[in-house]
XYZ file of C-alpha atoms in Angstrom:
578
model
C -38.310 2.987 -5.674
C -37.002 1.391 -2.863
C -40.746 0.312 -2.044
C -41.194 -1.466 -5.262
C -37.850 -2.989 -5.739
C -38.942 -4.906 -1.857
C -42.652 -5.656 -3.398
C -40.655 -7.264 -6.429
C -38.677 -9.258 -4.160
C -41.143 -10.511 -2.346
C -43.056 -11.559 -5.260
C -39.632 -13.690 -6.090
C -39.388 -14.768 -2.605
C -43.248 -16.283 -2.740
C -43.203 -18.015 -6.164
C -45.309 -15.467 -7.395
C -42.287 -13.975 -9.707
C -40.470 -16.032 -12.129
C -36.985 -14.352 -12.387
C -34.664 -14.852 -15.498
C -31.136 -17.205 -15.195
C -28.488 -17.164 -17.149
C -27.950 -20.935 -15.580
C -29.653 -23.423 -13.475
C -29.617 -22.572 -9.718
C -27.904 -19.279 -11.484
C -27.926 -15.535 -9.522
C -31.681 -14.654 -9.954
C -32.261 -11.188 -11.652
C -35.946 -9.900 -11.544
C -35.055 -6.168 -11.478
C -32.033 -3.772 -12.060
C -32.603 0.123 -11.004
C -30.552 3.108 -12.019
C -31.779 6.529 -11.271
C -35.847 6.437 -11.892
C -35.363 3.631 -14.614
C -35.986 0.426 -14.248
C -35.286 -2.922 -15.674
C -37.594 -6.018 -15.009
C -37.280 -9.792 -16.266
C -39.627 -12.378 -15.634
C -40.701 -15.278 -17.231
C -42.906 -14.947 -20.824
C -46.177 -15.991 -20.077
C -49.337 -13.834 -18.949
C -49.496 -14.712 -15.357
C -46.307 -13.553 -14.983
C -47.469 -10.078 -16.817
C -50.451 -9.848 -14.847
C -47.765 -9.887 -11.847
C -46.266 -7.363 -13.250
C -49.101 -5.133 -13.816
C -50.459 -5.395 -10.693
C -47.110 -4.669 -8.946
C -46.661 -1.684 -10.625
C -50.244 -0.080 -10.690
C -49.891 -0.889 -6.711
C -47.080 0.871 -6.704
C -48.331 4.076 -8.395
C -51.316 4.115 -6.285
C -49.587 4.251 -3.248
C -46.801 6.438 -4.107
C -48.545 8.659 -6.739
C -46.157 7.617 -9.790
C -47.379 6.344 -12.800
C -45.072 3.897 -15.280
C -45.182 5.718 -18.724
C -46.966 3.193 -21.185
C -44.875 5.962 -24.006
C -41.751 5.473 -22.554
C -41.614 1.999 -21.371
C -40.098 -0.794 -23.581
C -40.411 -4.748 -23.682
C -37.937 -7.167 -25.665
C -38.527 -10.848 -25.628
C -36.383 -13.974 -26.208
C -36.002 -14.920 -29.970
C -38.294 -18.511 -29.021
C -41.006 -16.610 -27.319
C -44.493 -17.934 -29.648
C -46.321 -14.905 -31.918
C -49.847 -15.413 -29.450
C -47.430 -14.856 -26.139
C -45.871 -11.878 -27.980
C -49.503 -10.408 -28.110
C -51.150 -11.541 -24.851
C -48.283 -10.004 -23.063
C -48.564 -6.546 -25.047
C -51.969 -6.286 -24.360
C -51.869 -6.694 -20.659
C -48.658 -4.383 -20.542
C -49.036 -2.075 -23.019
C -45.568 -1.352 -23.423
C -43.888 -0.796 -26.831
C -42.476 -4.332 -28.515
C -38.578 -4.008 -29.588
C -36.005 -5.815 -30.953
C -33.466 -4.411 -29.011
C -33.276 -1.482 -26.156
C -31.646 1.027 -29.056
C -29.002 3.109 -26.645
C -28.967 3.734 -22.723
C -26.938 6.976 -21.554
C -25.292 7.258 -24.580
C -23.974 3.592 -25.433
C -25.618 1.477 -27.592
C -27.724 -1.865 -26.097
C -27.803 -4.579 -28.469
C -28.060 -8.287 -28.479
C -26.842 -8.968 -32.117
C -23.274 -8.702 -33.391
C -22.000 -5.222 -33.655
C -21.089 -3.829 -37.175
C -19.418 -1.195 -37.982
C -22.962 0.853 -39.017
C -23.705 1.040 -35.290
C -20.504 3.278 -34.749
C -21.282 5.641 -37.221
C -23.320 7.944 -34.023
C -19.632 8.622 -32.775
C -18.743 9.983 -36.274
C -21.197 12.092 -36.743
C -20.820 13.909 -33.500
C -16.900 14.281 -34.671
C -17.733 15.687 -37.415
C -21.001 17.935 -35.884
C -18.168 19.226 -33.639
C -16.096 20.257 -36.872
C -19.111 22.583 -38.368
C -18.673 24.823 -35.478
C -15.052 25.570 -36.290
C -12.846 26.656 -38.786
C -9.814 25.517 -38.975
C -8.489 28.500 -41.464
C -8.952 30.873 -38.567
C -7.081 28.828 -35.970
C -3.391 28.310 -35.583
C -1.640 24.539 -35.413
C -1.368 24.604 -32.217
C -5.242 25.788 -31.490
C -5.768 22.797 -33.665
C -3.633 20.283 -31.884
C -5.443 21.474 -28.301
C -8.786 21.125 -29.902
C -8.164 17.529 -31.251
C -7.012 16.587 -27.750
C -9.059 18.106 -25.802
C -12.448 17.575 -27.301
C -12.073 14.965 -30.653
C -9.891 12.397 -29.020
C -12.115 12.752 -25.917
C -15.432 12.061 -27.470
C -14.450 8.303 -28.112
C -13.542 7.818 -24.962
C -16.890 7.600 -23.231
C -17.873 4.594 -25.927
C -14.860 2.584 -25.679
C -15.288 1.737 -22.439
C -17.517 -1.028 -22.945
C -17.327 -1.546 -26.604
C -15.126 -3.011 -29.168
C -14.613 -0.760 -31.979
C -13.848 -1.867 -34.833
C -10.176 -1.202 -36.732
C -11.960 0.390 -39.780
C -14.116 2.623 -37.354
C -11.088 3.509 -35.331
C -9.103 4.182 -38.477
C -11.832 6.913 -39.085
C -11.776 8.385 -36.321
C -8.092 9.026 -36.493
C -8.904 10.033 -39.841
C -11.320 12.923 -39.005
C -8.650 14.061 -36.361
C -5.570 13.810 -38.482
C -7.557 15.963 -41.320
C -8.440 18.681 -38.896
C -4.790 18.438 -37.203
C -3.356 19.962 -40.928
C -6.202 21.746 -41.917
C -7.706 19.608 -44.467
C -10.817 19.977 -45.832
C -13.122 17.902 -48.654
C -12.977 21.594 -50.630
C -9.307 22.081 -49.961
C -7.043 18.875 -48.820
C -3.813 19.167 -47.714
C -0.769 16.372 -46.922
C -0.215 15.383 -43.702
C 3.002 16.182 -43.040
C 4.244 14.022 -40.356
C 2.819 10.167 -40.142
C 0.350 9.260 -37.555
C 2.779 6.686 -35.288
C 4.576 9.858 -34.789
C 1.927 12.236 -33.784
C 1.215 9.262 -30.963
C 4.344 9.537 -29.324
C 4.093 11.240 -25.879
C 5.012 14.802 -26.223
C 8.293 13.798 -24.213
C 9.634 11.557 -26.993
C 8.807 14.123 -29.792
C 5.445 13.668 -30.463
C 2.162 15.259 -29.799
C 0.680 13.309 -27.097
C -2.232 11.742 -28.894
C -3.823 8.234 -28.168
C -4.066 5.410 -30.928
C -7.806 5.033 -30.985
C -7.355 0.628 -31.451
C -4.686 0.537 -28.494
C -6.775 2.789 -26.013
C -9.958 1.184 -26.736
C -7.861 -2.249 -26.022
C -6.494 -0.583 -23.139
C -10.291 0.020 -21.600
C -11.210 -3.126 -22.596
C -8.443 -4.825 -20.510
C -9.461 -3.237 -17.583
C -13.283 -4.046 -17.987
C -11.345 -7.968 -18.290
C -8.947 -7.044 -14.413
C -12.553 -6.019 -13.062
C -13.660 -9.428 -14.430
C -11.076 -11.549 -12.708
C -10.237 -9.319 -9.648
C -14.164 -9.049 -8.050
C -15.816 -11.789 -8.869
C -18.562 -10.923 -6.009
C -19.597 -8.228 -8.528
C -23.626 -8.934 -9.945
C -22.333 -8.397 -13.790
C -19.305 -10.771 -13.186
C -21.152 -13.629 -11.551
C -24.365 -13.336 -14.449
C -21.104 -13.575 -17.247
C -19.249 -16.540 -15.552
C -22.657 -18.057 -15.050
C -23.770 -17.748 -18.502
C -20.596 -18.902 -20.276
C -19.472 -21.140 -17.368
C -15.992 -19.507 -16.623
C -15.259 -21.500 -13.406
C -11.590 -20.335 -12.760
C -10.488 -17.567 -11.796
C -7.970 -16.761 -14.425
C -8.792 -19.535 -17.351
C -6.261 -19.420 -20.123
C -9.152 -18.903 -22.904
C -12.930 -17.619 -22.477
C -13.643 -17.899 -26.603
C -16.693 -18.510 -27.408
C -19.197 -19.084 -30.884
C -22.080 -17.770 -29.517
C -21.954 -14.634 -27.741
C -22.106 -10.961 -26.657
C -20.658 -7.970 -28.148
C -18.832 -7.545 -24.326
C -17.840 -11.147 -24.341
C -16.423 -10.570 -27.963
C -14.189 -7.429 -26.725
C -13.289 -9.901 -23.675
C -11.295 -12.638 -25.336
C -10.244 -10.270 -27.775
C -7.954 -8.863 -25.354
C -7.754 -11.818 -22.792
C -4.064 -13.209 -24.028
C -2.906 -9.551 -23.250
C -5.051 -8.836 -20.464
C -3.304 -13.025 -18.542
C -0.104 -11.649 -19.242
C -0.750 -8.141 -17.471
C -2.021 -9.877 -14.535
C -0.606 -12.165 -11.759
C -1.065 -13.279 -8.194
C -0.761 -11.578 -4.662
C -0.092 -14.468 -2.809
C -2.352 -15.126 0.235
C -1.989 -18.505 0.962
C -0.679 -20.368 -2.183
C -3.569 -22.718 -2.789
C -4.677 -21.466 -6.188
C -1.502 -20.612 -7.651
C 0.820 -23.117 -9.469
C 4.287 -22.455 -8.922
C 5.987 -22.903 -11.830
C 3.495 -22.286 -15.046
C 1.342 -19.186 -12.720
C 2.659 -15.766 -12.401
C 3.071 -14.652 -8.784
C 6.743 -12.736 -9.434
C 5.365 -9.753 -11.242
C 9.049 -8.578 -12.797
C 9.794 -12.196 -13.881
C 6.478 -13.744 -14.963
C 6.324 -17.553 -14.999
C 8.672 -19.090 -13.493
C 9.681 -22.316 -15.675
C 11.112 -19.822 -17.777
C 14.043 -19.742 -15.347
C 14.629 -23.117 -14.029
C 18.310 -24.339 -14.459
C 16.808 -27.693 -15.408
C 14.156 -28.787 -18.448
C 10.646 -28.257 -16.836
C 9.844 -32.238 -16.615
C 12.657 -32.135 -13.790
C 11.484 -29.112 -12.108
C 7.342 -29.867 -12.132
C 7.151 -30.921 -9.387
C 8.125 -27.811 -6.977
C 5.637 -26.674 -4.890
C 5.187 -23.736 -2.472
C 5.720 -25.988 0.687
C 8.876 -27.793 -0.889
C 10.905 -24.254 -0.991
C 10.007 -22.604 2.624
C 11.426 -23.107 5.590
C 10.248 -25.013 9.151
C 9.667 -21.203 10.221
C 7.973 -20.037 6.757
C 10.330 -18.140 4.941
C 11.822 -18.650 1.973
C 14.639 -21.719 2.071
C 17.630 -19.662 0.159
C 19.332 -22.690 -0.766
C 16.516 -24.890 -2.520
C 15.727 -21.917 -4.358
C 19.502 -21.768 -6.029
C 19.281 -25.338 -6.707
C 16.087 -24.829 -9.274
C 15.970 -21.138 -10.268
C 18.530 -19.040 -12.109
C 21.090 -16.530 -10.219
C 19.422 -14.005 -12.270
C 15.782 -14.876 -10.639
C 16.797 -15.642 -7.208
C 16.567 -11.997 -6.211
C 12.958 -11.038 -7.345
C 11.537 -14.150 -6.345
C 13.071 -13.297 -2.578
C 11.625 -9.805 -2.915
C 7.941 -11.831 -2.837
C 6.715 -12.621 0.661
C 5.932 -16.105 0.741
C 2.266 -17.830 1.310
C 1.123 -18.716 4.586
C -1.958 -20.668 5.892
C -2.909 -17.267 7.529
C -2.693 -15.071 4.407
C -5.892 -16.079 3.112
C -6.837 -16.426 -0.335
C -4.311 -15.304 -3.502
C -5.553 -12.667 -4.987
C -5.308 -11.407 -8.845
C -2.660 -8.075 -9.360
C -1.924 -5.425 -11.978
C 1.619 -6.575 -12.779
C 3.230 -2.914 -13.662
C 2.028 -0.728 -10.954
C 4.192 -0.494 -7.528
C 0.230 -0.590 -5.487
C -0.736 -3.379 -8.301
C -4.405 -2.242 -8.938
C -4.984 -1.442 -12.682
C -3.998 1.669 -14.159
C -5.240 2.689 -18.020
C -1.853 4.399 -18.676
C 0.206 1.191 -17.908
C -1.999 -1.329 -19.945
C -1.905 1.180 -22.564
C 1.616 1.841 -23.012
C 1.339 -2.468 -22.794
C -1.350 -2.365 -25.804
C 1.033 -0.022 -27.907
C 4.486 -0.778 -27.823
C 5.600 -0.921 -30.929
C 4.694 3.078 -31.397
C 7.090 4.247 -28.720
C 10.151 5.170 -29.922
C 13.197 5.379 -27.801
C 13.776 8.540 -25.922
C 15.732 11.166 -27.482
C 17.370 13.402 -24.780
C 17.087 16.300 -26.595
C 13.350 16.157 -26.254
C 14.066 16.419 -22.491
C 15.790 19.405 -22.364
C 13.446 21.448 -24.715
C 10.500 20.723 -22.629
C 12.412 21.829 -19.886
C 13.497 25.577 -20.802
C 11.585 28.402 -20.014
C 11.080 31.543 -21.954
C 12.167 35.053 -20.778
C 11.104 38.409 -21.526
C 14.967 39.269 -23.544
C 13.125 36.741 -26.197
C 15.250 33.525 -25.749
C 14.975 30.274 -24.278
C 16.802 29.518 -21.090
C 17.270 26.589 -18.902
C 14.513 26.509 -16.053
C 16.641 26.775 -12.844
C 15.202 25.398 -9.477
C 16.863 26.701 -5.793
C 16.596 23.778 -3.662
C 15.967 25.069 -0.401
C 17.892 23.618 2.946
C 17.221 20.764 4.349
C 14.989 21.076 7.376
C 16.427 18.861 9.704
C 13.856 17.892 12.873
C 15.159 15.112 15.378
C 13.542 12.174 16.357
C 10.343 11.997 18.301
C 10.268 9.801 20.946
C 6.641 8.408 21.956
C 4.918 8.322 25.390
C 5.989 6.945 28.282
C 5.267 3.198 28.787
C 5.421 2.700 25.126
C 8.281 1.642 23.043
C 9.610 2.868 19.496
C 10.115 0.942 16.071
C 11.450 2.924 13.740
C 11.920 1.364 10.167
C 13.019 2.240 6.835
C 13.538 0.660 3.418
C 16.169 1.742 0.722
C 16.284 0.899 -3.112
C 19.637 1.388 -4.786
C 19.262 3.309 -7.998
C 22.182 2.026 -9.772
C 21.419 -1.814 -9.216
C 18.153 -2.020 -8.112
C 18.985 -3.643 -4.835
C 16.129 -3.521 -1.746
C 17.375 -3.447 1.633
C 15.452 -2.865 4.479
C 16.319 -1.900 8.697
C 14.856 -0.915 12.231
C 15.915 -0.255 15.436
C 13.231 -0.366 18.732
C 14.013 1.610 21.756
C 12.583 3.292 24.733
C 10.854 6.775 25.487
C 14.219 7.879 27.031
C 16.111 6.351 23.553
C 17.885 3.688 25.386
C 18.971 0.978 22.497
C 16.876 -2.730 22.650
C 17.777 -3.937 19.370
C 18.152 -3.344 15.552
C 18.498 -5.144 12.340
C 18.936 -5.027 8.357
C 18.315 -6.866 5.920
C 18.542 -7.946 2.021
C 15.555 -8.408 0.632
C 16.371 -8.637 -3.339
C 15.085 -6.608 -6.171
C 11.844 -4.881 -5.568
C 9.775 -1.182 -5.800
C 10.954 1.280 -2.604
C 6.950 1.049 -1.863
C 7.330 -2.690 -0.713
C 10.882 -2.019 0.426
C 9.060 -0.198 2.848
C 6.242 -2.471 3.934
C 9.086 -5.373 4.147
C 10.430 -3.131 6.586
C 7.473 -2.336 8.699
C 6.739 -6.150 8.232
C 10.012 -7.579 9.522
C 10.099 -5.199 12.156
C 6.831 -5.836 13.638
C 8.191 -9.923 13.848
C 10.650 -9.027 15.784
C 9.319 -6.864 18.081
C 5.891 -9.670 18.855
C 8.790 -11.899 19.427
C 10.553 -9.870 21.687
C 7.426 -9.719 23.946
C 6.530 -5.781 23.523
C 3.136 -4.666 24.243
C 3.050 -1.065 23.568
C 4.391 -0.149 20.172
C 4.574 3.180 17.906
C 5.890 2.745 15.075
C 7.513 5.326 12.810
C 8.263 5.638 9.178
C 8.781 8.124 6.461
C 6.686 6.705 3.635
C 2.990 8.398 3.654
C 1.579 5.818 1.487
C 2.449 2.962 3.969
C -0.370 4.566 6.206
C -2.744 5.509 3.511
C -2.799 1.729 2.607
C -2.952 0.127 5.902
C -5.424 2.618 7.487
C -7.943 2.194 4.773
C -10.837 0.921 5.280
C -10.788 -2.017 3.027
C -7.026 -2.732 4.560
C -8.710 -6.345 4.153
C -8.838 -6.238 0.204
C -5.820 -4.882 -0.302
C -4.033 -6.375 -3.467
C -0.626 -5.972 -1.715
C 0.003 -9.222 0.581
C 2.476 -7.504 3.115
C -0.096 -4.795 4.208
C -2.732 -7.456 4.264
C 0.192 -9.506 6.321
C 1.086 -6.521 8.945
C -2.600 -5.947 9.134
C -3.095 -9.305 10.844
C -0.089 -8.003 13.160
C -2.446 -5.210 14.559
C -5.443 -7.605 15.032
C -3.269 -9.458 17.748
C -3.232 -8.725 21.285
C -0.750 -5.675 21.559
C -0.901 -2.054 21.191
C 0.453 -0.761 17.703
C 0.656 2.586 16.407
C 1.561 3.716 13.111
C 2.954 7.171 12.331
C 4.620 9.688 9.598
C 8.021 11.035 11.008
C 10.384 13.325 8.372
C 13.016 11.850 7.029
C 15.640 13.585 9.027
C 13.645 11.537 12.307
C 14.461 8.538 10.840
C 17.846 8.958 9.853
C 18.673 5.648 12.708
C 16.403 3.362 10.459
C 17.930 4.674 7.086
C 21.598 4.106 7.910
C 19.989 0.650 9.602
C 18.955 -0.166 5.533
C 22.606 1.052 3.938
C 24.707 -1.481 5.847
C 22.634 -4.664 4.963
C 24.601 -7.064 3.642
C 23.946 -7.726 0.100
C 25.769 -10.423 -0.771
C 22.974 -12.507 1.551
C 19.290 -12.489 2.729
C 20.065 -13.580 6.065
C 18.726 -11.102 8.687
C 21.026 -9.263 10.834
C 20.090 -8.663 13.919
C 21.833 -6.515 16.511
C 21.298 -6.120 20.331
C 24.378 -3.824 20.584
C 24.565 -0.788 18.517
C 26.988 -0.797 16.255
C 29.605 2.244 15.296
C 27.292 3.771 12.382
C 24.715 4.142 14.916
C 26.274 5.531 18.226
C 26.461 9.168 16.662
C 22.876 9.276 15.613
C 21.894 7.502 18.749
C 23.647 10.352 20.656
C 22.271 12.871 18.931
C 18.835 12.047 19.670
C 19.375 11.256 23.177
C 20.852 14.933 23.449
C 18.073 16.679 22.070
C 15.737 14.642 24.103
C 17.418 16.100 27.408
C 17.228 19.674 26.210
């Protein structure tokens, strides 16, 4: 295949080929393959068929494969003339369609969708019902049925299709019948209303999906893939064809177009405020109307004066000479209430590259289906009981009673801290989230092999996740330690998923602008090395993070250790000369 898809493209490459553009000077597509099938589009005239033809009879004369006349399908534009229609055929001899029918499954058609075209998915629901009876299973062998195999069967669909609310209403229909054991020949009441049945099995309910919110939920994510790759060959062909030339555009409606397109702007007011900006380095992000805080969302919302006074704040009016974040212009314009988050952002920088489009509500802000869907269905989540917490919780004996599950937490294993090898010095940092008022503070201390004290330091950093209380950490500490002219650095830390982001391999792409940040750290001319210590080896760092001061976000930095630290600092030193 390989063979024929470089024959193709040299036919494109020499004029031969005419290949099909959704625009002028548009991506070219002349062929798409998947598997051993194969998609080609050329121009409708005969030369161009005769191109064809010859291609692929070369092609099975050299490689022994033959293109199956049976098989093979051709759909043309709705302006091609009736003679073209049957010149082509002839030389071809492929099949003439209106549209491609279904591909794996899913339905391929150019005309609106109606709800007719979704009545396949019913009929396998209900093809799945004839092979049980529900009189000979219990309520709960119904419930696991209906979740694991009739809610699932949707699924695979919804992906890349709209559904309609009367074909989604079915669907919940068919499951809510079999649910109570209803039957056409014998119907029953449902006893308990579907919103109910929805709610996760923590809050009372059974754990099922709403078939319109899920399918919204897939939808949304077919819309992040949209905005956050835009290199992607279907992405480029759709902004092409509708001309979407922003990156995040506040509408993409449109009177004349695809089913997908249709299922797009359906969900694209949800989908914009789901979604903000990593910054990289500011340029496409507008500070005020933009979101780039993901806890706060846009920012005008929280300027202490009307949004004429305030319109004209920029990125480079609020940072410092040194490119942090100027404190004090900040309290002038934003609420007390704001201040913290937006602090908890790292700023832009002419280094960071370009900004880059987030999931809002995920702490490694790449797009998760159970956070847009719990966004797509709100309204059908109760509040928690807390007696639905402790049910789930006990655990059945063989004296026939319910008891409270009881855990034995085992000792902590405490291992002391490992210094690194000699020549090389040792950063170890941690970052600390206060439960009760979501406070982020951050600290680090770098000393020798022997663990002889250099310097340490703390800091506030606002509100934020412990994830990027960590990287702020890692981030800071790194500054300080280029600055202090080291050459040879391990650093330690605690947090696993610190090292599974920044030694990936697309540590480049990363949504998360510290780790693409302390990446460009490693690229410079020093030694760096990153690794996992216990927490119990970086107790220094830890009590470094608890006595930030956070009543400000200026850093403290130490190059005498203070009390908290002389008994852990002693400690380590002692085991060291065991």
């Amino acid at each position: 295949m390989d063979r024929l898809g470089h024959s193709i493209t040299d036919a494109v490459n020499s004029g031969d080929w005419t290949p099909f553009r959704f625009a002028r000077n548009g991506t070219a597509l002349s062929h798409l393959f998947f598997a051993d099938d194969l998609v080609l589009y050329a121009k409708a005239d005969t030369e161009q068929a005769r191109r064809i033809a010859n291609i692929l009879n070369l092609f099975g004369a050299s490689s022994g494969h033959r293109v199956s006349s049976r098989k093979s399908q051709i759909l043309f534009s709705s302006n091609t003339p009736s003679h073209i229609l049957q010149e082509i055929g002839d030389i071809l001899g492929f099949q003439r369609v209106e549209n491609f029918g279904r591909y794996l499954g899913v339905p391929v058609l150019s005309n609106r969708l109606r709800c007719s075209d979704f009545d396949f998915i019913l009929d396998n629901l209900r093809k799945k019902l004839n092979g049980w009876s529900s009189r000979s299973l219990s309520m709960a062998g119904r419930i696991t049925l209906a979740k694991a195999v009739l809610s699932a069967i949707p699924v695979y669909y919804m992906q890349t299709m709209m559904f309609p609310k009367r074909v989604c209403h079915a669907i919940e229909g068919i499951i809510r019948r079999f649910i109570w054991g209803s039957t056409s020949a014998a119907p029953k009441v449902s006893l308990v209303n579907w919103e109910s049945i929805c709610q996760p099995i923590q809050r009372g309910g059974l754990g099922f999906r709403n078939v319109y919110s899920q399918n919204q939920a897939f939808i949304q994510k077919l819309g992040f893939l949209f905005i956050s790759n835009p290199q992607a060959l279907w992405v480029r062909c759709l902004r092409e064809k509708y001309r979407i030339h922003d990156a995040m555009p506040s509408s993409i409606a449109q009177n004349s177009c695809s089913s997908l397109w249709r299922a797009l702007s359906k969900v694209w007011e949800a989908l914009l405020s789901n979604v903000a900006w990593s910054l990289g380095n500011g340029h496409s992000v507008n500070f005020l109307t933009d979101i780039w805080v993901p806890a706060l969302g846009p920012l005008r919302d929280y300027a202490r004066d009307s949004l004429d006074a305030t319109n004209h704040v920029s990125f480079d009016s609020v940072l410092t000479a040194n490119g942090d974040w100027d404190v004090a212009k900040l309290a002038q314009i934003f609420t007390e209430d704001a201040l913290p988050y937006i602090i908890g952002v790292k700023p832009p920088s002419p280094q960071g590259g370009s900004d880059r489009c987030i999931w809002r509500w995920t702490n490694h802000h790449g797009f998760e289906l159970k956070s847009a869907y719990d966004r797509c269905a709100p309204l059908i989540l109760e509040e928690t009981d807390p007696i639905w917490n402790q049910i789930w919780k006990l655990q059945y004996y063989n004296d026939g009673w319910l008891h409270p599950m009881q855990t034995v937490n085992a000792p902590p294993r405490t291992i002391p801290w490992r210094n690194p090898e000699h020549g090389c010095l040792c950063l170890n940092v941690d970052g600390a989230v206060s439960l009760n008022t979501g406070k982020a503070t951050i600290g680090g201390l770098l000393r020798d092999t022997a663990g002889n004290f250099i310097f340490c330091f703390s800091k506030y950093i606002g509100f934020t996740n412990s994830l990027h209380a960590e990287l702020w950490a890692l981030y800071v500490g790194l500054q300080l330690a280029w600055d202090h002219g080291v050459n040879f650095l391990q650093i330690q830390t605690d947090c696993k998923r610190v090292l599974e982001l920044l030694h990936d391999t697309n540590v480049d792409s990363c949504p998360i602008s510290l780790v693409r940040s302390i990446h460009q750290f490693w690229r410079r001319a020093w030694y760096v090395d990153l690794i996992w210590v216990p927490r119990s080896s970086n107790q220094v760092a830890d009590s470094m993070a608890r006595i930030a001061n956070c009543s400000s976000f200026d850093l403290l930095f130490f190059s005498d250790p203070s009390a908290q630290l002389h008994d852990v600092l002693t400690t380590d030193a002692l085991v060291l000369s065991l």
